[in-house]
XYZ file of C-alpha atoms in Angstrom:
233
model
C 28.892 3.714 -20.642
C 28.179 2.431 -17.403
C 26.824 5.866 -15.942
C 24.360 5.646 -19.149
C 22.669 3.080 -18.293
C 22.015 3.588 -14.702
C 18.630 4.155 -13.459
C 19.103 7.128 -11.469
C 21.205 9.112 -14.837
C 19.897 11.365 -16.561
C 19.360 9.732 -19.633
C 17.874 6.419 -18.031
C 15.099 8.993 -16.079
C 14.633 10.708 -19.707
C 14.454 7.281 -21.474
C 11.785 6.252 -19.024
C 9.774 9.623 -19.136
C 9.351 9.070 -22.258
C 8.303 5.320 -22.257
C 5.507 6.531 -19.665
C 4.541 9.145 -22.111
C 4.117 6.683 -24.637
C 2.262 4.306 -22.737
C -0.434 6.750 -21.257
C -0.812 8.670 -24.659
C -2.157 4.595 -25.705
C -4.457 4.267 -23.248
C -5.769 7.713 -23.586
C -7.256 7.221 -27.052
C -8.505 4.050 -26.332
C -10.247 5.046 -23.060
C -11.466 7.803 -24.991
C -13.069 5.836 -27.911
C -16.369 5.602 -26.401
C -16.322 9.618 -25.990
C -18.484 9.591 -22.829
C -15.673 8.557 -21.050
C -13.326 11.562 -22.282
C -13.171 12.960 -18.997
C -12.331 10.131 -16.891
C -9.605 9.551 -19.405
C -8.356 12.874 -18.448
C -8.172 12.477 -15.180
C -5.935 9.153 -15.267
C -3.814 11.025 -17.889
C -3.483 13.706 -15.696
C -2.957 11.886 -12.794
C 0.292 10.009 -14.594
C 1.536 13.460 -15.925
C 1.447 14.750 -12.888
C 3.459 11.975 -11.138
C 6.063 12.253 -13.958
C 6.386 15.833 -13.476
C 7.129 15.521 -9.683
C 9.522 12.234 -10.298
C 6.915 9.747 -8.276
C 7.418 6.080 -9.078
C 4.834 5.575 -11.931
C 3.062 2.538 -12.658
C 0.977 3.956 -15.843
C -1.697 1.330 -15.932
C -2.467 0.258 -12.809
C -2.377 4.172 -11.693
C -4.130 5.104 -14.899
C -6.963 2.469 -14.381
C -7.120 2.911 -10.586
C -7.819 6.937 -10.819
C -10.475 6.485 -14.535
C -12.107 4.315 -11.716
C -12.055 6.719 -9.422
C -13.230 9.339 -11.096
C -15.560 8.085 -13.289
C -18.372 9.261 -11.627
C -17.770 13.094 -11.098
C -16.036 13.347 -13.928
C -18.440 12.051 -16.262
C -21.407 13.767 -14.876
C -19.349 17.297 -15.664
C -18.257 16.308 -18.755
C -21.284 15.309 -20.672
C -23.062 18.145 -20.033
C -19.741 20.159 -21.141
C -20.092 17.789 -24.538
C -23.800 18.540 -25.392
C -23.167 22.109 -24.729
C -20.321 22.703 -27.097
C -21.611 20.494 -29.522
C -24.199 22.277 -29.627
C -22.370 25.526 -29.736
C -20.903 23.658 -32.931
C -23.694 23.234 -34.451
C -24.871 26.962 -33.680
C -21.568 28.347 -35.507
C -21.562 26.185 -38.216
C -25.226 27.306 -39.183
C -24.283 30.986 -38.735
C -21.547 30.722 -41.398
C -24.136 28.913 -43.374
C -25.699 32.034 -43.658
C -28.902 29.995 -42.436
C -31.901 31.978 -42.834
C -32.600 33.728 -39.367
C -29.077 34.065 -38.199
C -27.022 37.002 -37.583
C -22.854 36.700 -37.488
C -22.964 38.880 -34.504
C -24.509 35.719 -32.513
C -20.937 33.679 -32.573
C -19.451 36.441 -29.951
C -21.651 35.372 -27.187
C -21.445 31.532 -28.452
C -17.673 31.767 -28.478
C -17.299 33.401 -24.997
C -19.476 31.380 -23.332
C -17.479 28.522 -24.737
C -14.157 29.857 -23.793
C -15.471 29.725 -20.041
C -16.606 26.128 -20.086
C -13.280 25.481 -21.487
C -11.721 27.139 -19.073
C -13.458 25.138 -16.324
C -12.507 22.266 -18.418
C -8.662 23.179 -17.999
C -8.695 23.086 -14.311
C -11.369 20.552 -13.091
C -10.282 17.694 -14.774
C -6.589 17.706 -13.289
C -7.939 19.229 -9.967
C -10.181 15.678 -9.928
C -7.306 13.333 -10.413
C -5.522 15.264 -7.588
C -7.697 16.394 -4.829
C -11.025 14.644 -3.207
C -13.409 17.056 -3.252
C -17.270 17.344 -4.557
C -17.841 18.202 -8.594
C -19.650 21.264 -7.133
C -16.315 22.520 -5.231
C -13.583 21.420 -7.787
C -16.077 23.683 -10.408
C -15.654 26.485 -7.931
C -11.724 25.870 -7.202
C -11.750 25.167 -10.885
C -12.843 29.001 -11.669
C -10.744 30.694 -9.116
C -7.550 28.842 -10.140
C -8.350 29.982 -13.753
C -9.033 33.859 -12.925
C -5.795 33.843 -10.309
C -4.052 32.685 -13.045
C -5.435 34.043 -16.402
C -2.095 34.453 -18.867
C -1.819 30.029 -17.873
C -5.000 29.519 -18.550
C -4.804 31.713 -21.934
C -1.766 29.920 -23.176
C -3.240 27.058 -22.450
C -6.330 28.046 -24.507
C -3.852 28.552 -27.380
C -1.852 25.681 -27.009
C -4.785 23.580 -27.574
C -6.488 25.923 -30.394
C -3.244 25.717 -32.361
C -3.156 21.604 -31.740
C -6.707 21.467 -33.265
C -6.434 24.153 -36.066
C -3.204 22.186 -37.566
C -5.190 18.845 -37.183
C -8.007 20.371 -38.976
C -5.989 21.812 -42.016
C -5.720 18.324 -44.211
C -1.743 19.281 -45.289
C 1.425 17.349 -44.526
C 1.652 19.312 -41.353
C -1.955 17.823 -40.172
C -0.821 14.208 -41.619
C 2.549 14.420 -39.442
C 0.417 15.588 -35.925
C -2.204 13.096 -36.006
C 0.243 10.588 -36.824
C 2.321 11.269 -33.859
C -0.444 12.036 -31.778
C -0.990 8.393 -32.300
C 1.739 8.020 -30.233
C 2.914 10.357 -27.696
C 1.774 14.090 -29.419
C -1.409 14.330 -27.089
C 0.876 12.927 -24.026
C 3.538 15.940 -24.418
C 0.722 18.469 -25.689
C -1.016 17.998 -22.026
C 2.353 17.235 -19.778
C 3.051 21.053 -21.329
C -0.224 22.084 -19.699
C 0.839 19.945 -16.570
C 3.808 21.723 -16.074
C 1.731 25.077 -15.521
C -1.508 23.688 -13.909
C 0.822 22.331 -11.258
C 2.492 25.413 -10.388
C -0.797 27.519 -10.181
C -2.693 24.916 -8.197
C -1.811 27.088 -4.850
C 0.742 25.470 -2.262
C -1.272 26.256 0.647
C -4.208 23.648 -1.092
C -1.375 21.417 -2.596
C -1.469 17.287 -2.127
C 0.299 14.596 -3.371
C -2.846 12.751 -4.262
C -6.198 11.827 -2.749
C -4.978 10.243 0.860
C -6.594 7.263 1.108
C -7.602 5.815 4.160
C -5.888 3.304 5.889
C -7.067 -0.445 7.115
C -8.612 1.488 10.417
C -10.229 4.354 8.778
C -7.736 6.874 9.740
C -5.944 8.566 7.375
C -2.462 9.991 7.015
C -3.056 13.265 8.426
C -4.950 12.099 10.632
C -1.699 10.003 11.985
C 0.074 12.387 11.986
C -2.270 14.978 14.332
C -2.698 12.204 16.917
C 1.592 11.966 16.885
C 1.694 15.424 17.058
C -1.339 15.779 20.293
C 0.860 12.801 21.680
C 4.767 14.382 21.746
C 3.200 17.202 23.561
């Protein structure tokens, strides 16, 4: 019984996995209440599933409220114009199987592919903000690339989140059961899934811990670590 409840077993890392899990699936939805800030909720979700996934010492809501913070800004400025766009794409579809006077069903093709691609940037830049410091215009760019170098991820992904949203949509049991546990900790596991993947295709030649962050002088780690290097020789 002992071994049980020690911090390093098995069980005890499990136990607290899924405590984090819990916790960050919380403040998701309530970050994400005023729906403008969706997308600095992802990032801080992100940035805890990603620190679960490579066994970091998590502290959900100061790391949580530290990188919404932090990404706010660029993340934000992305994702409203992502939000008017589909919404509007919404709107588009839903007067098409109206049968609105004027519209043609052979106008939801383009509508849904040009969706799928924002969607697809959506996939990527999110979790590539709460990781790396780079400009909205660049993590777009990286965003793209990671997605094409890694198509059948970015696909599954597609579905994984299609299938989430269908069964929420289909007012059964099986919708009743999903929202209720996405509630509390469906929407967590749904995107540490997605984690799982987006970390492995994010290249290792690019890969970081997190954003360094500078120290008291200015200089930051690898900085440090290119002056010890120009020194020992």
């Amino acid at each position: 019984m002992g071994s049980f409840f020690d911090l390093n077993s098995p069980a005890s890392k499990f136990l607290t996995s899924v405590c984090n899990l819990i916790l960050v699936n919380t403040l998701f939805i309530i970050t994400c209440l005023p729906i403008v800030t969706i997308g600095a909720s992802i990032c801080g979700l992100y940035k805890i599933l990603f620190e679960v996934i490579n066994h970091e010492e998590v502290s959900v809501f100061k790391d949580y409220l530290k990188e919404f913070k932090a990404s706010f800004k660029n993340a934000t400025i992305v994702w409203i114009p992502m939000l008017i766009i589909l919404g509007f794409f919404g709107l588009e579809v839903y007067w098409i199987v109206s049968g609105v006077p004027g519209t043609a069903e052979w106008m939801v093709v383009p509508i849904f592919i040009v969706a799928a691609i924002i969607l697809c940037i959506a996939i990527y830049y999110f979790p590539l903000l709460a990781v790396f410091d780079n400009t909205p215009k660049e993590t777009i760019v990286n965003s793209i690339l990671i997605g094409i170098g890694n198509f059948p991820i970015t696909i599954m992904i597609l579905i994984l989140h299609f299938f989430y949203g269908f069964t929420l949509s289909l007012g059964n049991v099986a919708s009743v059961v999903l929202g209720s546990l996405s509630a509390f900790i469906a929407i967590a596991v749904l995107e540490w899934v997605c984690a799982v993947f987006i970390n492995r295709a994010i290249p290792a030649s690019t890969k970081v811990e997190y954003n360094d962050e500078p120290d008291e002088d200015g200089d930051s780690d690898e900085e440090i670590d290119e002056d010890e290097e120009s020194t020992e020789e």
